[in-house]
mmCIF file of C-alpha atoms in Angstrom:
data_model
loop_
_atom_site.group_PDB
_atom_site.id
_atom_site.type_symbol
_atom_site.label_atom_id
_atom_site.label_comp_id
_atom_site.label_asym_id
_atom_site.label_seq_id
_atom_site.Cartn_x
_atom_site.Cartn_y
_atom_site.Cartn_z
ATOM 1 C CA MET A 1 53.691 43.378 18.035
ATOM 2 C CA VAL A 2 54.231 41.065 21.003
ATOM 3 C CA ALA A 3 57.706 40.685 22.484
ATOM 4 C CA VAL A 4 58.797 37.070 22.801
ATOM 5 C CA THR A 5 61.063 35.839 25.572
ATOM 6 C CA THR A 6 63.491 33.116 24.528
ATOM 7 C CA PHE A 7 66.509 31.406 26.057
ATOM 8 C CA ASN A 8 69.503 30.369 23.963
ATOM 9 C CA LEU A 9 70.618 26.870 25.003
ATOM 10 C CA ARG A 10 73.919 27.232 23.126
ATOM 11 C CA THR A 11 75.154 29.351 26.041
ATOM 12 C CA LEU A 12 74.965 26.275 28.313
ATOM 13 C CA LYS A 13 77.496 23.493 28.488
ATOM 14 C CA LEU A 14 75.811 21.005 30.806
ATOM 15 C CA ARG A 15 76.969 17.441 31.295
ATOM 16 C CA SER A 16 74.734 14.593 32.426
ATOM 17 C CA GLY A 17 73.525 15.196 35.981
ATOM 18 C CA GLU A 18 74.265 18.924 35.967
ATOM 19 C CA GLN A 19 71.645 21.592 36.526
ATOM 20 C CA PHE A 20 71.329 25.255 35.593
ATOM 21 C CA GLY A 21 68.934 27.708 37.230
ATOM 22 C CA ASP A 22 68.225 31.309 36.310
ATOM 23 C CA ALA A 23 65.676 33.999 37.076
ATOM 24 C CA LYS A 24 64.076 35.302 33.872
ATOM 25 C CA GLU A 25 61.577 38.022 33.032
ATOM 26 C CA ILE A 26 58.889 36.529 30.774
ATOM 27 C CA GLN A 27 56.678 38.594 28.504
ATOM 28 C CA LEU A 28 53.060 37.333 28.651
ATOM 29 C CA GLU A 29 50.457 38.167 26.054
ATOM 30 C CA PRO A 30 46.700 38.550 26.691
ATOM 31 C CA LEU A 31 44.592 35.376 26.510
ATOM 32 C CA GLU A 32 41.431 35.013 24.426
ATOM 33 C CA LEU A 33 38.997 32.655 26.117
ATOM 34 C CA GLY A 34 35.324 32.214 25.249
ATOM 35 C CA GLY A 35 35.412 35.338 23.108
ATOM 36 C CA GLN A 36 36.685 37.403 26.054
ATOM 37 C CA ARG A 37 40.107 38.945 26.613
ATOM 38 C CA TYR A 38 42.049 38.279 29.838
ATOM 39 C CA LEU A 39 45.038 40.489 30.594
ATOM 40 C CA PRO A 40 48.049 39.473 32.691
ATOM 41 C CA ALA A 41 49.101 42.149 35.161
ATOM 42 C CA PRO A 42 51.900 42.968 34.871
ATOM 43 C CA GLU A 43 52.680 41.833 31.320
ATOM 44 C CA THR A 44 56.218 40.884 32.326
ATOM 45 C CA VAL A 45 56.501 38.427 35.217
ATOM 46 C CA PRO A 46 59.545 37.110 37.072
ATOM 47 C CA ALA A 47 60.044 33.395 36.524
ATOM 48 C CA GLN A 48 62.439 30.677 37.611
ATOM 49 C CA LEU A 49 63.907 28.564 34.808
ATOM 50 C CA THR A 50 65.694 25.319 35.680
ATOM 51 C CA ILE A 51 67.429 23.131 33.104
ATOM 52 C CA THR A 52 68.653 19.667 34.091
ATOM 53 C CA ARG A 53 70.747 17.517 31.798
ATOM 54 C CA ALA A 54 69.969 13.811 32.067
ATOM 55 C CA SER A 55 71.681 10.923 30.316
ATOM 56 C CA THR A 56 68.788 10.573 27.837
ATOM 57 C CA GLY A 57 67.835 14.214 27.342
ATOM 58 C CA THR A 58 67.074 17.529 29.009
ATOM 59 C CA VAL A 59 64.383 18.456 31.537
ATOM 60 C CA PHE A 60 63.098 22.035 31.506
ATOM 61 C CA GLU A 61 61.168 23.492 34.455
ATOM 62 C CA LEU A 62 59.455 26.863 34.581
ATOM 63 C CA GLY A 63 57.741 28.435 37.577
ATOM 64 C CA PHE A 64 56.048 31.817 37.971
ATOM 65 C CA HIS A 65 53.055 33.561 39.496
ATOM 66 C CA VAL A 66 50.538 35.459 37.373
ATOM 67 C CA ARG A 67 47.560 37.705 38.081
ATOM 68 C CA LEU A 68 44.933 37.629 35.319
ATOM 69 C CA HIS A 69 42.163 40.266 34.853
ATOM 70 C CA GLY A 70 39.048 39.851 32.717
ATOM 71 C CA PRO A 71 35.271 39.451 32.744
ATOM 72 C CA CYS A 72 33.392 36.998 34.967
ATOM 73 C CA PHE A 73 31.757 34.170 32.973
ATOM 74 C CA ARG A 74 28.410 34.709 34.744
ATOM 75 C CA CYS A 75 27.947 38.451 35.403
ATOM 76 C CA LEU A 76 30.657 40.088 33.234
ATOM 77 C CA ASP A 77 32.040 42.079 36.208
ATOM 78 C CA ASP A 78 35.819 42.207 36.613
ATOM 79 C CA ALA A 79 37.304 38.895 37.739
ATOM 80 C CA VAL A 80 40.849 38.502 39.033
ATOM 81 C CA LEU A 81 42.742 35.212 39.193
ATOM 82 C CA ASP A 82 46.006 34.672 41.083
ATOM 83 C CA LEU A 83 47.645 31.559 39.703
ATOM 84 C CA PRO A 84 50.911 29.856 40.613
ATOM 85 C CA ILE A 85 52.268 28.177 37.480
ATOM 86 C CA SER A 86 54.648 25.233 37.480
ATOM 87 C CA ALA A 87 55.469 23.572 34.154
ATOM 88 C CA ARG A 88 57.836 20.844 33.051
ATOM 89 C CA GLU A 89 58.994 19.788 29.571
ATOM 90 C CA TYR A 90 61.341 17.062 28.335
ATOM 91 C CA GLN A 91 63.506 16.929 25.224
ATOM 92 C CA ALA A 92 65.187 13.612 24.409
ATOM 93 C CA THR A 93 68.748 13.710 23.068
ATOM 94 C CA SER A 94 67.697 11.633 20.054
ATOM 95 C CA PRO A 95 63.880 11.912 19.884
ATOM 96 C CA GLU A 96 62.294 9.062 17.938
ATOM 97 C CA ASP A 97 58.800 10.572 17.995
ATOM 98 C CA ASP A 98 57.024 13.820 18.905
ATOM 99 C CA GLU A 99 56.269 12.662 22.456
ATOM 100 C CA MET A 100 59.977 12.856 23.276
ATOM 101 C CA ARG A 101 60.295 16.390 21.911
ATOM 102 C CA THR A 102 59.136 19.689 23.387
ATOM 103 C CA PRO A 103 57.322 22.014 20.966
ATOM 104 C CA TYR A 104 58.960 25.052 22.609
ATOM 105 C CA LEU A 105 62.515 24.226 21.493
ATOM 106 C CA GLU A 106 63.670 25.117 18.008
ATOM 107 C CA ASP A 107 67.251 25.662 16.810
ATOM 108 C CA ASP A 108 68.541 25.540 20.420
ATOM 109 C CA ARG A 109 66.203 28.405 21.418
ATOM 110 C CA LEU A 110 63.633 27.751 24.142
ATOM 111 C CA ASP A 111 60.488 29.859 23.592
ATOM 112 C CA LEU A 112 59.637 30.838 27.166
ATOM 113 C CA SER A 113 56.704 33.102 26.204
ATOM 114 C CA ALA A 114 54.813 30.385 24.282
ATOM 115 C CA TRP A 115 55.543 27.834 27.002
ATOM 116 C CA ALA A 116 54.344 30.230 29.738
ATOM 117 C CA ARG A 117 51.163 31.036 27.757
ATOM 118 C CA ASP A 118 50.303 27.347 27.317
ATOM 119 C CA ALA A 119 51.116 26.517 30.952
ATOM 120 C CA LEU A 120 48.858 29.375 32.060
ATOM 121 C CA ALA A 121 46.021 28.197 29.806
ATOM 122 C CA LEU A 122 46.250 24.696 31.305
ATOM 123 C CA GLU A 123 45.937 26.091 34.859
ATOM 124 C CA LEU A 124 42.786 28.122 34.190
ATOM 125 C CA PRO A 125 39.583 26.981 35.919
ATOM 126 C CA ASP A 126 36.597 25.822 33.847
ATOM 127 C CA LYS A 127 34.796 29.089 34.563
ATOM 128 C CA ILE A 128 36.476 32.327 35.566
ATOM 129 C CA LEU A 129 34.242 33.924 38.196
ATOM 130 C CA CYS A 130 34.386 37.238 40.068
ATOM 131 C CA ARG A 131 33.483 35.296 43.232
ATOM 132 C CA ALA A 132 32.631 31.673 43.967
ATOM 133 C CA ASP A 133 28.955 32.388 44.703
ATOM 134 C CA CYS A 134 28.321 34.632 41.669
ATOM 135 C CA ALA A 135 24.668 34.202 40.654
ATOM 136 C CA GLY A 136 25.087 35.722 37.199
ATOM 137 C CA LEU A 137 22.670 37.882 35.251
ATOM 138 C CA CYS A 138 18.872 37.600 35.177
ATOM 139 C CA ALA A 139 17.770 36.015 31.897
ATOM 140 C CA VAL A 140 14.670 38.231 31.789
ATOM 141 C CA CYS A 141 15.845 41.736 32.765
ATOM 142 C CA GLY A 142 19.666 41.423 32.724
ATOM 143 C CA LYS A 143 20.225 42.659 36.291
ATOM 144 C CA ASN A 144 23.055 41.221 38.381
ATOM 145 C CA LEU A 145 21.433 38.528 40.574
ATOM 146 C CA THR A 146 24.257 38.681 43.127
ATOM 147 C CA LEU A 147 23.579 42.366 43.821
ATOM 148 C CA GLU A 148 19.792 42.258 43.327
ATOM 149 C CA PRO A 149 18.371 38.759 43.888
ATOM 150 C CA HIS A 150 14.851 38.589 42.460
ATOM 151 C CA GLN A 151 12.375 36.462 40.523
ATOM 152 C CA HIS A 152 9.918 37.373 37.806
ATOM 153 C CA GLU A 153 6.241 36.437 37.718
ATOM 154 C CA GLU A 154 5.432 33.882 35.101
ATOM 155 C CA ASP A 155 3.701 35.398 32.110
ATOM 156 C CA GLU A 156 0.188 34.346 31.226
ATOM 157 C CA PRO A 157 0.378 31.667 28.565
ATOM 158 C CA ASP A 158 -0.680 32.597 25.083
ATOM 159 C CA PRO A 159 -4.414 31.733 24.777
ATOM 160 C CA ARG A 160 -3.778 30.161 21.385
ATOM 161 C CA TRP A 161 -2.029 27.289 23.202
ATOM 162 C CA SER A 162 -4.898 26.615 25.635
ATOM 163 C CA ALA A 163 -6.178 23.625 23.648
ATOM 164 C CA LEU A 164 -2.784 21.933 23.978
ATOM 165 C CA ALA A 165 -2.629 22.769 27.687
ATOM 166 C CA GLU A 166 -6.014 21.093 28.215
ATOM 167 C CA LEU A 167 -4.836 18.034 26.300
ATOM 168 C CA LYS A 168 -1.682 17.864 28.467
ATOM 169 C CA ASP A 169 -3.791 18.029 31.661
ATOM 170 C CA ARG A 170 -5.942 15.100 30.469
ATOM 171 C CA LEU A 171 -2.960 12.841 29.782
#
């Protein structure tokens, strides 16, 4: 069971133009990406929550730093990412459509864990690598090409295909 960090907005009495800031501890859950599991370390991170009341709604800001551990996309060795996260959400006072409503607010409770998870997912690079110049694994023997750069000799073609090879050479 995953602990969820929420913030009760009923405890705030902000008027237009006022701002509230608070340090919160947010519980992060592991991420599943490309069939691999990436673990935040530590699971609970300190975060800064800022809530600003505007005349038309409320602006929520969340900032934290996370360290993520998991396998490299290329060689499967341990990869570590240090990511600064800065997220912003808006909730209109009278939202007319879903674009003016944050999905993390329900019954005056702001779901900080879900918001932090989604903000983290948006900050991830396309490929999580152990190092920028990771060469990956050899497709033939499976050895790590960063540690043991090598090439394999090309195999002799199957003699049953020789007639097609001759035809290709003539064209």
